[in-house]
mmCIF file of N, CA and C in Angstrom:
data_model
loop_
_atom_site.group_PDB
_atom_site.id
_atom_site.type_symbol
_atom_site.label_atom_id
_atom_site.label_comp_id
_atom_site.label_asym_id
_atom_site.label_seq_id
_atom_site.Cartn_x
_atom_site.Cartn_y
_atom_site.Cartn_z
ATOM 1 N N MET A 213 -15.368 -17.984 -5.037
ATOM 2 C CA MET A 213 -14.625 -18.180 -6.877
ATOM 3 C C MET A 213 -13.318 -16.761 -4.575
ATOM 4 N N GLU A 214 -12.223 -17.690 -4.307
ATOM 5 C CA GLU A 214 -11.569 -17.302 -3.906
ATOM 6 C C GLU A 214 -11.417 -15.327 -3.917
ATOM 7 N N THR A 215 -11.565 -14.600 -2.754
ATOM 8 C CA THR A 215 -11.183 -13.031 -3.193
ATOM 9 C C THR A 215 -9.765 -12.480 -2.443
ATOM 10 N N VAL A 216 -9.528 -11.914 -3.402
ATOM 11 C CA VAL A 216 -7.566 -11.043 -3.080
ATOM 12 C C VAL A 216 -7.865 -9.335 -3.163
ATOM 13 N N LEU A 217 -7.777 -9.158 -1.749
ATOM 14 C CA LEU A 217 -7.205 -7.277 -2.012
ATOM 15 C C LEU A 217 -5.936 -7.203 -2.636
ATOM 16 N N VAL A 218 -6.412 -5.854 -4.148
ATOM 17 C CA VAL A 218 -5.372 -5.912 -4.507
ATOM 18 C C VAL A 218 -4.565 -4.556 -4.264
ATOM 19 N N SER A 219 -3.124 -3.826 -4.634
ATOM 20 C CA SER A 219 -2.753 -3.329 -5.134
ATOM 21 C C SER A 219 -4.366 -1.970 -6.134
ATOM 22 N N ALA A 220 -4.820 -0.728 -5.916
ATOM 23 C CA ALA A 220 -5.600 -1.344 -7.179
ATOM 24 C C ALA A 220 -4.616 -0.387 -8.849
ATOM 25 N N CYS A 221 -2.812 -0.236 -8.166
ATOM 26 C CA CYS A 221 -2.299 0.648 -9.341
ATOM 27 C C CYS A 221 -1.356 -0.868 -9.920
ATOM 28 N N LEU A 222 -1.892 -1.745 -9.614
ATOM 29 C CA LEU A 222 -1.470 -3.582 -10.269
ATOM 30 C C LEU A 222 -2.445 -3.941 -10.785
ATOM 31 N N ARG A 223 -4.114 -2.921 -10.943
ATOM 32 C CA ARG A 223 -4.710 -3.078 -11.675
ATOM 33 C C ARG A 223 -4.901 -2.360 -12.829
ATOM 34 N N GLY A 224 -4.702 -1.636 -13.358
ATOM 35 C CA GLY A 224 -4.529 -1.223 -14.291
ATOM 36 C C GLY A 224 -5.300 0.649 -13.853
ATOM 37 N N VAL A 225 -5.907 1.298 -12.776
ATOM 38 C CA VAL A 225 -5.976 2.196 -11.902
ATOM 39 C C VAL A 225 -5.112 3.342 -11.564
ATOM 40 N N PRO A 226 -4.642 4.451 -11.918
ATOM 41 C CA PRO A 226 -3.864 5.491 -12.486
ATOM 42 C C PRO A 226 -3.518 5.879 -11.557
ATOM 43 N N CYS A 227 -2.932 5.462 -9.754
ATOM 44 C CA CYS A 227 -3.876 6.330 -8.539
ATOM 45 C C CYS A 227 -2.176 6.444 -7.538
ATOM 46 N N ARG A 228 -1.140 5.902 -9.006
ATOM 47 C CA ARG A 228 0.583 5.971 -7.928
ATOM 48 C C ARG A 228 0.661 7.626 -7.973
ATOM 49 N N PHE A 229 1.776 7.607 -6.554
ATOM 50 C CA PHE A 229 1.738 9.428 -6.713
ATOM 51 C C PHE A 229 2.097 10.452 -7.974
ATOM 52 N N ASP A 230 1.971 9.444 -8.593
ATOM 53 C CA ASP A 230 3.131 9.701 -9.731
ATOM 54 C C ASP A 230 2.094 9.830 -10.843
ATOM 55 N N GLY A 231 0.826 9.364 -10.405
ATOM 56 C CA GLY A 231 -0.213 9.250 -11.795
ATOM 57 C C GLY A 231 -0.440 8.290 -12.315
ATOM 58 N N TRP A 232 0.302 6.893 -11.992
ATOM 59 C CA TRP A 232 0.402 6.344 -13.226
ATOM 60 C C TRP A 232 -0.032 4.647 -12.611
ATOM 61 N N HIS A 233 0.482 3.760 -13.062
ATOM 62 C CA HIS A 233 -0.068 2.668 -12.222
ATOM 63 C C HIS A 233 0.960 1.733 -12.653
ATOM 64 N N LYS A 234 0.957 0.232 -11.630
ATOM 65 C CA LYS A 234 2.036 -0.989 -12.608
ATOM 66 C C LYS A 234 1.458 -1.795 -12.293
ATOM 67 N N ALA A 235 -0.510 -2.052 -13.655
ATOM 68 C CA ALA A 235 -0.897 -3.120 -14.004
ATOM 69 C C ALA A 235 1.036 -4.144 -14.512
ATOM 70 N N SER A 236 0.902 -5.326 -14.769
ATOM 71 C CA SER A 236 1.739 -5.853 -15.906
ATOM 72 C C SER A 236 1.230 -8.030 -15.945
ATOM 73 N N PRO A 237 1.809 -8.095 -16.613
ATOM 74 C CA PRO A 237 1.568 -9.913 -17.359
ATOM 75 C C PRO A 237 1.709 -10.464 -15.842
ATOM 76 N N GLU A 238 2.334 -10.218 -15.290
ATOM 77 C CA GLU A 238 2.577 -11.349 -13.543
ATOM 78 C C GLU A 238 2.265 -10.292 -12.488
ATOM 79 N N ILE A 239 1.409 -9.827 -12.701
ATOM 80 C CA ILE A 239 0.347 -9.274 -11.435
ATOM 81 C C ILE A 239 -1.175 -10.250 -11.754
ATOM 82 N N GLU A 240 -1.500 -10.354 -13.448
ATOM 83 C CA GLU A 240 -2.804 -11.117 -14.360
ATOM 84 C C GLU A 240 -2.464 -12.404 -13.506
ATOM 85 N N ALA A 241 -0.767 -13.050 -13.759
ATOM 86 C CA ALA A 241 -0.432 -14.351 -13.318
ATOM 87 C C ALA A 241 -1.150 -14.631 -11.961
ATOM 88 N N ALA A 242 -1.150 -14.245 -11.052
ATOM 89 C CA ALA A 242 -0.492 -13.888 -9.463
ATOM 90 C C ALA A 242 -2.512 -14.382 -9.388
ATOM 91 N N LEU A 243 -2.588 -13.454 -9.687
ATOM 92 C CA LEU A 243 -4.762 -13.632 -9.810
ATOM 93 C C LEU A 243 -5.429 -14.282 -10.470
ATOM 94 N N ALA A 244 -4.597 -15.278 -11.127
ATOM 95 C CA ALA A 244 -5.035 -16.134 -11.898
ATOM 96 C C ALA A 244 -6.540 -17.298 -11.191
ATOM 97 N N GLY A 245 -7.945 -17.409 -11.591
ATOM 98 C CA GLY A 245 -8.582 -17.880 -10.780
ATOM 99 C C GLY A 245 -9.136 -17.385 -9.128
ATOM 100 N N ARG A 246 -9.161 -15.967 -9.193
ATOM 101 C CA ARG A 246 -8.850 -15.011 -8.884
ATOM 102 C C ARG A 246 -9.488 -14.250 -8.461
ATOM 103 N N GLU A 247 -10.521 -14.007 -7.617
ATOM 104 C CA GLU A 247 -10.968 -13.047 -8.177
ATOM 105 C C GLU A 247 -10.824 -11.576 -7.260
ATOM 106 N N PRO A 248 -10.607 -10.186 -7.275
ATOM 107 C CA PRO A 248 -9.585 -9.638 -7.741
ATOM 108 C C PRO A 248 -10.488 -8.129 -7.213
ATOM 109 N N VAL A 249 -10.186 -8.075 -6.412
ATOM 110 C CA VAL A 249 -10.207 -6.652 -5.371
ATOM 111 C C VAL A 249 -10.039 -5.583 -5.543
ATOM 112 N N PRO A 250 -9.481 -4.707 -6.010
ATOM 113 C CA PRO A 250 -8.432 -3.442 -6.845
ATOM 114 C C PRO A 250 -8.896 -2.607 -5.350
ATOM 115 N N PHE A 251 -8.195 -1.580 -4.699
ATOM 116 C CA PHE A 251 -8.288 -0.731 -3.513
ATOM 117 C C PHE A 251 -6.495 0.244 -3.385
ATOM 118 N N CYS A 252 -6.873 1.120 -3.820
ATOM 119 C CA CYS A 252 -5.756 2.214 -3.351
ATOM 120 C C CYS A 252 -6.348 2.685 -1.604
ATOM 121 N N PRO A 253 -5.391 2.097 -1.059
ATOM 122 C CA PRO A 253 -5.225 2.933 0.812
ATOM 123 C C PRO A 253 -4.990 4.708 1.143
ATOM 124 N N GLU A 254 -4.114 4.995 0.257
ATOM 125 C CA GLU A 254 -3.712 6.679 -0.822
ATOM 126 C C GLU A 254 -4.735 7.583 -0.733
ATOM 127 N N THR A 255 -5.454 6.868 -1.568
ATOM 128 C CA THR A 255 -6.837 7.863 -2.440
ATOM 129 C C THR A 255 -7.814 7.427 -1.666
ATOM 130 N N ALA A 256 -8.346 6.035 -0.923
ATOM 131 C CA ALA A 256 -9.570 6.430 -0.106
ATOM 132 C C ALA A 256 -8.626 7.622 1.507
ATOM 133 N N GLY A 257 -7.999 7.534 1.754
ATOM 134 C CA GLY A 257 -7.186 8.227 2.970
ATOM 135 C C GLY A 257 -7.950 9.638 2.945
ATOM 136 N N GLY A 258 -7.927 9.564 1.759
ATOM 137 C CA GLY A 258 -8.257 11.627 1.244
ATOM 138 C C GLY A 258 -7.121 11.727 -0.101
ATOM 139 N N LEU A 259 -5.796 11.476 -0.194
ATOM 140 C CA LEU A 259 -4.777 11.939 -1.211
ATOM 141 C C LEU A 259 -4.883 12.254 -1.982
ATOM 142 N N THR A 260 -4.746 12.908 -3.068
ATOM 143 C CA THR A 260 -5.015 13.467 -4.122
ATOM 144 C C THR A 260 -4.490 12.920 -5.434
ATOM 145 N N THR A 261 -4.575 12.573 -6.514
ATOM 146 C CA THR A 261 -3.565 11.571 -7.598
ATOM 147 C C THR A 261 -3.208 12.785 -9.209
ATOM 148 N N PRO A 262 -2.505 12.874 -8.776
ATOM 149 C CA PRO A 262 -0.670 12.519 -8.741
ATOM 150 C C PRO A 262 -0.779 13.203 -7.249
ATOM 151 N N ARG A 263 0.289 13.113 -6.433
ATOM 152 C CA ARG A 263 0.648 13.261 -4.932
ATOM 153 C C ARG A 263 2.480 13.919 -5.102
ATOM 154 N N ARG A 264 2.883 14.420 -4.234
ATOM 155 C CA ARG A 264 3.896 14.486 -3.662
ATOM 156 C C ARG A 264 4.620 13.315 -2.822
ATOM 157 N N PRO A 265 5.403 11.948 -4.186
ATOM 158 C CA PRO A 265 6.206 11.195 -3.031
ATOM 159 C C PRO A 265 6.217 11.422 -0.878
ATOM 160 N N ALA A 266 5.629 10.045 -0.747
ATOM 161 C CA ALA A 266 5.790 10.140 1.181
ATOM 162 C C ALA A 266 6.676 8.471 1.218
ATOM 163 N N GLU A 267 6.895 8.965 2.736
ATOM 164 C CA GLU A 267 7.906 7.160 2.856
ATOM 165 C C GLU A 267 7.769 7.711 4.807
ATOM 166 N N LEU A 268 7.764 6.292 5.319
ATOM 167 C CA LEU A 268 8.156 6.698 6.392
ATOM 168 C C LEU A 268 9.955 7.512 7.108
ATOM 169 N N VAL A 269 8.675 7.857 8.048
ATOM 170 C CA VAL A 269 9.847 8.475 8.748
ATOM 171 C C VAL A 269 9.783 7.983 11.028
ATOM 172 N N GLY A 270 10.556 7.419 11.315
ATOM 173 C CA GLY A 270 11.097 6.548 12.472
ATOM 174 C C GLY A 270 10.476 5.851 12.447
ATOM 175 N N GLY A 271 10.487 4.502 11.115
ATOM 176 C CA GLY A 271 9.967 3.785 11.659
ATOM 177 C C GLY A 271 9.900 2.735 10.440
ATOM 178 N N ASP A 272 8.639 1.822 10.458
ATOM 179 C CA ASP A 272 7.590 0.907 9.912
ATOM 180 C C ASP A 272 7.471 1.249 9.871
ATOM 181 N N GLY A 273 5.681 0.764 9.349
ATOM 182 C CA GLY A 273 4.124 1.568 8.631
ATOM 183 C C GLY A 273 3.145 0.108 11.010
ATOM 184 N N GLY A 274 3.471 -0.377 10.814
ATOM 185 C CA GLY A 274 3.932 -1.262 12.229
ATOM 186 C C GLY A 274 4.393 -0.042 13.060
ATOM 187 N N ALA A 275 5.268 0.814 12.600
ATOM 188 C CA ALA A 275 5.078 1.660 14.064
ATOM 189 C C ALA A 275 4.694 2.799 13.808
ATOM 190 N N VAL A 276 4.312 3.572 13.101
ATOM 191 C CA VAL A 276 2.655 4.677 12.136
ATOM 192 C C VAL A 276 1.471 3.980 13.367
ATOM 193 N N LEU A 277 1.130 2.939 12.703
ATOM 194 C CA LEU A 277 0.377 2.514 13.407
ATOM 195 C C LEU A 277 0.486 2.336 14.769
ATOM 196 N N ASP A 278 1.375 2.732 16.006
ATOM 197 C CA ASP A 278 1.654 2.465 17.257
ATOM 198 C C ASP A 278 1.993 3.657 17.683
ATOM 199 N N GLY A 279 2.046 4.672 16.611
ATOM 200 C CA GLY A 279 1.760 5.929 17.206
ATOM 201 C C GLY A 279 3.471 6.455 17.632
ATOM 202 N N THR A 280 4.162 5.662 16.755
ATOM 203 C CA THR A 280 5.762 6.566 17.229
ATOM 204 C C THR A 280 6.799 6.624 15.840
ATOM 205 N N ALA A 281 6.006 6.558 14.877
ATOM 206 C CA ALA A 281 6.726 7.115 13.259
ATOM 207 C C ALA A 281 5.100 7.805 12.804
ATOM 208 N N ARG A 282 5.718 8.898 11.657
ATOM 209 C CA ARG A 282 5.112 8.998 10.187
ATOM 210 C C ARG A 282 5.538 8.508 8.972
ATOM 211 N N VAL A 283 4.355 9.300 8.568
ATOM 212 C CA VAL A 283 4.805 8.972 6.982
ATOM 213 C C VAL A 283 4.725 10.609 6.647
ATOM 214 N N VAL A 284 5.639 11.018 5.715
ATOM 215 C CA VAL A 284 6.174 12.417 5.113
ATOM 216 C C VAL A 284 6.246 12.774 4.269
ATOM 217 N N ASP A 285 5.455 13.919 2.913
ATOM 218 C CA ASP A 285 5.974 14.823 1.791
ATOM 219 C C ASP A 285 7.287 14.432 1.600
ATOM 220 N N ASP A 286 7.905 15.309 0.324
ATOM 221 C CA ASP A 286 8.759 14.903 0.715
ATOM 222 C C ASP A 286 9.364 16.362 0.222
ATOM 223 N N THR A 287 8.044 16.900 0.434
ATOM 224 C CA THR A 287 7.950 19.282 1.120
ATOM 225 C C THR A 287 8.751 19.462 2.603
ATOM 226 N N GLY A 288 7.588 17.649 4.055
ATOM 227 C CA GLY A 288 8.285 18.042 5.514
ATOM 228 C C GLY A 288 6.003 17.898 5.441
ATOM 229 N N ARG A 289 5.761 17.361 4.496
ATOM 230 C CA ARG A 289 4.114 17.793 4.732
ATOM 231 C C ARG A 289 4.104 16.322 5.366
ATOM 232 N N ASP A 290 3.273 16.440 7.210
ATOM 233 C CA ASP A 290 2.760 15.140 7.601
ATOM 234 C C ASP A 290 1.579 14.371 7.178
ATOM 235 N N VAL A 291 1.414 13.447 6.314
ATOM 236 C CA VAL A 291 0.166 12.640 6.191
ATOM 237 C C VAL A 291 -0.477 10.778 6.335
ATOM 238 N N THR A 292 0.555 11.446 7.573
ATOM 239 C CA THR A 292 -0.108 10.020 8.705
ATOM 240 C C THR A 292 -1.549 9.974 8.905
ATOM 241 N N ALA A 293 -1.989 10.718 8.830
ATOM 242 C CA ALA A 293 -3.834 10.178 9.545
ATOM 243 C C ALA A 293 -4.009 9.716 7.692
ATOM 244 N N GLU A 294 -4.125 10.481 7.100
ATOM 245 C CA GLU A 294 -4.475 9.925 5.702
ATOM 246 C C GLU A 294 -4.487 8.928 5.018
ATOM 247 N N PHE A 295 -3.105 8.346 5.767
ATOM 248 C CA PHE A 295 -2.362 6.985 5.768
ATOM 249 C C PHE A 295 -2.509 6.213 6.463
ATOM 250 N N VAL A 296 -2.992 5.684 7.847
ATOM 251 C CA VAL A 296 -3.811 5.437 9.017
ATOM 252 C C VAL A 296 -5.477 5.510 8.114
ATOM 253 N N ALA A 297 -5.843 6.049 7.932
ATOM 254 C CA ALA A 297 -7.530 5.875 7.248
ATOM 255 C C ALA A 297 -8.073 5.325 6.273
ATOM 256 N N GLY A 298 -6.306 5.489 5.739
ATOM 257 C CA GLY A 298 -6.526 4.647 4.435
ATOM 258 C C GLY A 298 -6.536 2.786 4.597
ATOM 259 N N ALA A 299 -5.384 3.177 5.357
ATOM 260 C CA ALA A 299 -5.149 1.593 5.540
ATOM 261 C C ALA A 299 -6.702 1.126 6.579
ATOM 262 N N ARG A 300 -6.710 1.519 7.815
ATOM 263 C CA ARG A 300 -8.581 1.172 7.489
ATOM 264 C C ARG A 300 -9.426 0.929 7.087
ATOM 265 N N LEU A 301 -9.797 1.529 5.841
ATOM 266 C CA LEU A 301 -10.015 1.526 4.645
ATOM 267 C C LEU A 301 -10.276 0.342 4.065
ATOM 268 N N ALA A 302 -8.918 0.079 3.937
ATOM 269 C CA ALA A 302 -8.523 -0.966 3.347
ATOM 270 C C ALA A 302 -8.526 -2.582 4.081
ATOM 271 N N LEU A 303 -8.737 -2.218 5.105
ATOM 272 C CA LEU A 303 -8.963 -3.556 6.071
ATOM 273 C C LEU A 303 -10.340 -3.409 5.690
ATOM 274 N N ARG A 304 -11.482 -3.193 6.055
ATOM 275 C CA ARG A 304 -12.308 -2.528 6.614
ATOM 276 C C ARG A 304 -13.337 -3.765 4.865
ATOM 277 N N THR A 305 -12.642 -2.978 4.084
ATOM 278 C CA THR A 305 -12.802 -3.868 2.538
ATOM 279 C C THR A 305 -12.302 -4.917 2.184
ATOM 280 N N ALA A 306 -11.623 -5.458 3.016
ATOM 281 C CA ALA A 306 -10.840 -6.812 2.559
ATOM 282 C C ALA A 306 -11.879 -8.009 3.666
ATOM 283 N N ARG A 307 -12.009 -6.943 4.775
ATOM 284 C CA ARG A 307 -13.367 -7.972 5.278
ATOM 285 C C ARG A 307 -13.945 -8.113 5.045
ATOM 286 N N SER A 308 -14.980 -6.873 4.405
ATOM 287 C CA SER A 308 -16.103 -7.044 3.416
ATOM 288 C C SER A 308 -16.252 -8.113 2.731
ATOM 289 N N ALA A 309 -15.252 -7.754 1.452
ATOM 290 C CA ALA A 309 -15.122 -9.273 1.027
ATOM 291 C C ALA A 309 -14.272 -10.153 1.293
ATOM 292 N N GLY A 310 -14.805 -10.358 2.215
ATOM 293 C CA GLY A 310 -14.012 -11.468 2.258
ATOM 294 C C GLY A 310 -12.769 -12.508 2.343
ATOM 295 N N CYS A 311 -12.068 -11.352 1.900
ATOM 296 C CA CYS A 311 -10.550 -11.339 1.669
ATOM 297 C C CYS A 311 -9.339 -12.419 2.784
ATOM 298 N N ARG A 312 -8.653 -13.474 2.643
ATOM 299 C CA ARG A 312 -7.816 -13.475 3.218
ATOM 300 C C ARG A 312 -6.501 -13.735 2.885
ATOM 301 N N GLU A 313 -5.477 -12.434 1.892
ATOM 302 C CA GLU A 313 -5.173 -12.866 1.489
ATOM 303 C C GLU A 313 -5.268 -11.038 0.339
ATOM 304 N N ALA A 314 -3.306 -10.336 0.433
ATOM 305 C CA ALA A 314 -3.651 -9.272 0.039
ATOM 306 C C ALA A 314 -2.612 -9.134 -1.156
ATOM 307 N N LEU A 315 -2.381 -8.821 -1.902
ATOM 308 C CA LEU A 315 -2.067 -8.521 -3.404
ATOM 309 C C LEU A 315 -1.594 -7.001 -3.661
ATOM 310 N N LEU A 316 0.058 -6.972 -2.028
ATOM 311 C CA LEU A 316 0.596 -5.061 -2.568
ATOM 312 C C LEU A 316 1.662 -4.420 -3.107
ATOM 313 N N MET A 317 1.328 -3.311 -3.846
ATOM 314 C CA MET A 317 2.256 -3.015 -4.378
ATOM 315 C C MET A 317 3.755 -2.895 -3.296
ATOM 316 N N PRO A 318 5.015 -3.278 -3.956
ATOM 317 C CA PRO A 318 6.007 -2.889 -3.661
ATOM 318 C C PRO A 318 6.387 -2.265 -2.482
ATOM 319 N N ARG A 319 7.279 -2.066 -1.524
ATOM 320 C CA ARG A 319 7.647 -0.440 -1.868
ATOM 321 C C ARG A 319 7.553 0.077 -1.393
ATOM 322 N N SER A 320 6.013 0.887 -0.863
ATOM 323 C CA SER A 320 5.220 1.509 -1.200
ATOM 324 C C SER A 320 5.160 2.193 0.813
ATOM 325 N N PRO A 321 4.464 3.068 1.007
ATOM 326 C CA PRO A 321 4.748 3.088 2.222
ATOM 327 C C PRO A 321 3.271 2.512 2.899
ATOM 328 N N SER A 322 2.578 2.820 2.518
ATOM 329 C CA SER A 322 0.978 2.029 2.479
ATOM 330 C C SER A 322 1.151 0.402 2.583
ATOM 331 N N CYS A 323 1.684 -0.484 0.757
ATOM 332 C CA CYS A 323 1.619 -1.367 0.196
ATOM 333 C C CYS A 323 2.443 -2.324 0.402
ATOM 334 N N GLY A 324 3.578 -1.787 0.696
ATOM 335 C CA GLY A 324 4.309 -1.855 0.670
ATOM 336 C C GLY A 324 5.026 -3.143 2.603
ATOM 337 N N ARG A 325 5.593 -4.865 1.666
ATOM 338 C CA ARG A 325 5.249 -5.760 2.991
ATOM 339 C C ARG A 325 6.954 -6.207 3.091
ATOM 340 N N GLY A 326 7.638 -6.238 4.243
ATOM 341 C CA GLY A 326 9.442 -6.654 3.769
ATOM 342 C C GLY A 326 10.078 -5.416 3.268
ATOM 343 N N THR A 327 9.784 -4.471 2.515
ATOM 344 C CA THR A 327 10.806 -3.600 2.150
ATOM 345 C C THR A 327 10.424 -2.586 1.818
ATOM 346 N N VAL A 328 10.990 -1.546 2.976
ATOM 347 C CA VAL A 328 10.073 0.088 2.017
ATOM 348 C C VAL A 328 11.307 1.394 1.830
ATOM 349 N N HIS A 329 11.265 2.058 1.918
ATOM 350 C CA HIS A 329 11.652 3.199 1.255
ATOM 351 C C HIS A 329 12.608 3.551 2.919
ATOM 352 N N ASP A 330 13.373 4.377 3.335
ATOM 353 C CA ASP A 330 14.033 4.138 4.127
ATOM 354 C C ASP A 330 14.025 5.841 4.429
ATOM 355 N N GLY A 331 13.073 7.062 4.549
ATOM 356 C CA GLY A 331 12.899 8.034 4.981
ATOM 357 C C GLY A 331 13.703 8.892 4.779
ATOM 358 N N SER A 332 14.456 8.701 3.416
ATOM 359 C CA SER A 332 15.459 9.787 2.908
ATOM 360 C C SER A 332 15.352 10.512 1.516
ATOM 361 N N PHE A 333 14.943 9.435 0.927
ATOM 362 C CA PHE A 333 13.473 10.256 -1.099
ATOM 363 C C PHE A 333 15.226 9.959 -0.937
ATOM 364 N N THR A 334 15.877 8.724 -0.842
ATOM 365 C CA THR A 334 16.605 8.475 -1.994
ATOM 366 C C THR A 334 17.117 7.347 -2.618
ATOM 367 N N GLY A 335 15.759 6.639 -2.518
ATOM 368 C CA GLY A 335 15.791 4.980 -2.971
ATOM 369 C C GLY A 335 16.186 4.627 -2.652
ATOM 370 N N ARG A 336 17.489 4.900 -1.442
ATOM 371 C CA ARG A 336 17.138 3.404 -0.186
ATOM 372 C C ARG A 336 15.598 2.591 0.739
ATOM 373 N N LEU A 337 16.237 1.468 0.619
ATOM 374 C CA LEU A 337 15.349 0.829 1.392
ATOM 375 C C LEU A 337 15.708 0.387 2.459
ATOM 376 N N THR A 338 14.647 -0.226 3.446
ATOM 377 C CA THR A 338 15.232 -0.269 5.044
ATOM 378 C C THR A 338 13.965 -1.519 5.439
ATOM 379 N N ALA A 339 14.248 -3.132 5.646
ATOM 380 C CA ALA A 339 13.166 -3.718 6.305
ATOM 381 C C ALA A 339 11.770 -3.158 6.588
ATOM 382 N N GLY A 340 10.732 -3.863 6.753
ATOM 383 C CA GLY A 340 9.709 -3.351 6.834
ATOM 384 C C GLY A 340 8.738 -3.376 6.653
ATOM 385 N N ASP A 341 6.773 -2.646 6.613
ATOM 386 C CA ASP A 341 6.107 -3.328 5.921
ATOM 387 C C ASP A 341 5.737 -1.663 5.601
ATOM 388 N N GLY A 342 4.696 -1.661 4.134
ATOM 389 C CA GLY A 342 3.770 0.075 4.783
ATOM 390 C C GLY A 342 3.231 -0.339 5.937
ATOM 391 N N VAL A 343 1.945 0.995 6.321
ATOM 392 C CA VAL A 343 0.722 1.414 6.666
ATOM 393 C C VAL A 343 -0.327 0.206 7.038
ATOM 394 N N THR A 344 -0.482 -0.243 6.157
ATOM 395 C CA THR A 344 -2.008 -0.559 5.548
ATOM 396 C C THR A 344 -1.310 -2.461 5.825
ATOM 397 N N ALA A 345 -0.122 -2.506 4.900
ATOM 398 C CA ALA A 345 0.673 -4.075 4.996
ATOM 399 C C ALA A 345 0.557 -4.600 6.351
ATOM 400 N N ALA A 346 0.118 -3.094 7.351
ATOM 401 C CA ALA A 346 1.710 -4.180 8.980
ATOM 402 C C ALA A 346 -0.621 -3.722 9.107
ATOM 403 N N LEU A 347 -1.584 -3.134 9.409
ATOM 404 C CA LEU A 347 -2.502 -2.394 9.531
ATOM 405 C C LEU A 347 -3.262 -4.030 8.739
ATOM 406 N N LEU A 348 -3.252 -4.872 7.633
ATOM 407 C CA LEU A 348 -4.156 -6.029 7.174
ATOM 408 C C LEU A 348 -3.048 -7.697 7.852
ATOM 409 N N GLU A 349 -1.933 -7.459 8.261
ATOM 410 C CA GLU A 349 -1.902 -8.929 8.503
ATOM 411 C C GLU A 349 -1.686 -8.506 9.957
ATOM 412 N N ARG A 350 -1.475 -7.812 10.631
ATOM 413 C CA ARG A 350 -2.461 -7.505 12.137
ATOM 414 C C ARG A 350 -3.046 -8.361 12.210
ATOM 415 N N ASN A 351 -4.430 -8.225 11.163
ATOM 416 C CA ASN A 351 -5.167 -8.548 12.256
ATOM 417 C C ASN A 351 -6.118 -10.008 10.661
ATOM 418 N N GLY A 352 -4.447 -11.073 10.501
ATOM 419 C CA GLY A 352 -5.471 -11.847 10.189
ATOM 420 C C GLY A 352 -4.982 -11.933 8.625
ATOM 421 N N VAL A 353 -4.965 -10.603 7.711
ATOM 422 C CA VAL A 353 -5.264 -10.575 6.338
ATOM 423 C C VAL A 353 -3.692 -11.138 5.924
ATOM 424 N N THR A 354 -3.600 -12.498 5.175
ATOM 425 C CA THR A 354 -1.788 -13.079 3.889
ATOM 426 C C THR A 354 -1.196 -11.448 3.253
ATOM 427 N N VAL A 355 -0.078 -10.908 3.530
ATOM 428 C CA VAL A 355 0.005 -9.770 2.275
ATOM 429 C C VAL A 355 1.131 -10.636 1.496
ATOM 430 N N ARG A 356 1.402 -9.556 0.835
ATOM 431 C CA ARG A 356 2.407 -11.175 -0.570
ATOM 432 C C ARG A 356 2.794 -9.918 -1.317
ATOM 433 N N PRO A 357 3.200 -9.346 -1.045
ATOM 434 C CA PRO A 357 3.976 -7.875 -2.412
ATOM 435 C C PRO A 357 3.659 -8.659 -4.006
ATOM 436 N N ALA A 358 3.105 -8.615 -4.620
ATOM 437 C CA ALA A 358 3.248 -8.214 -6.135
ATOM 438 C C ALA A 358 4.517 -8.493 -6.645
ATOM 439 N N PRO A 359 4.412 -9.450 -7.454
ATOM 440 C CA PRO A 359 5.753 -9.941 -8.494
ATOM 441 C C PRO A 359 5.501 -9.319 -9.872
ATOM 442 N N GLY A 360 7.121 -8.686 -9.703
ATOM 443 C CA GLY A 360 7.610 -8.219 -11.317
ATOM 444 C C GLY A 360 7.248 -6.811 -11.537
ATOM 445 N N ALA A 361 6.729 -6.066 -9.792
ATOM 446 C CA ALA A 361 6.196 -4.387 -9.897
ATOM 447 C C ALA A 361 7.260 -3.810 -9.270
#
């Protein structure tokens, strides 16, 4: 059976920054016939649940990986190291499980694909990928934002 890496919050694990999850029937339908491999890069990287909201500052996840942007929480605390560590663990997990695709939480500074919050903590969005999404894509794992999340 085909395996797919999935943001753990989309599988009902209450690991989002606010302590909630984002499971939905749309997610279950998108995973039909495949073996989900749930993973939360933020908690794997050492952050707690709940935690302060974080956003990308100075660029997207690719820029964070290149060292030209960072991830900060809404108090100004730099959490870049935790996000990068979690992304690396997500890639290791995907490789170990044979995942060639990932279904990730939209707009997240870790998991967002195509659109992320702009770093202003105002709800505005900008084009770009989260740190984990960028690392997975760079390493041949196709990342798709989860429908309905």
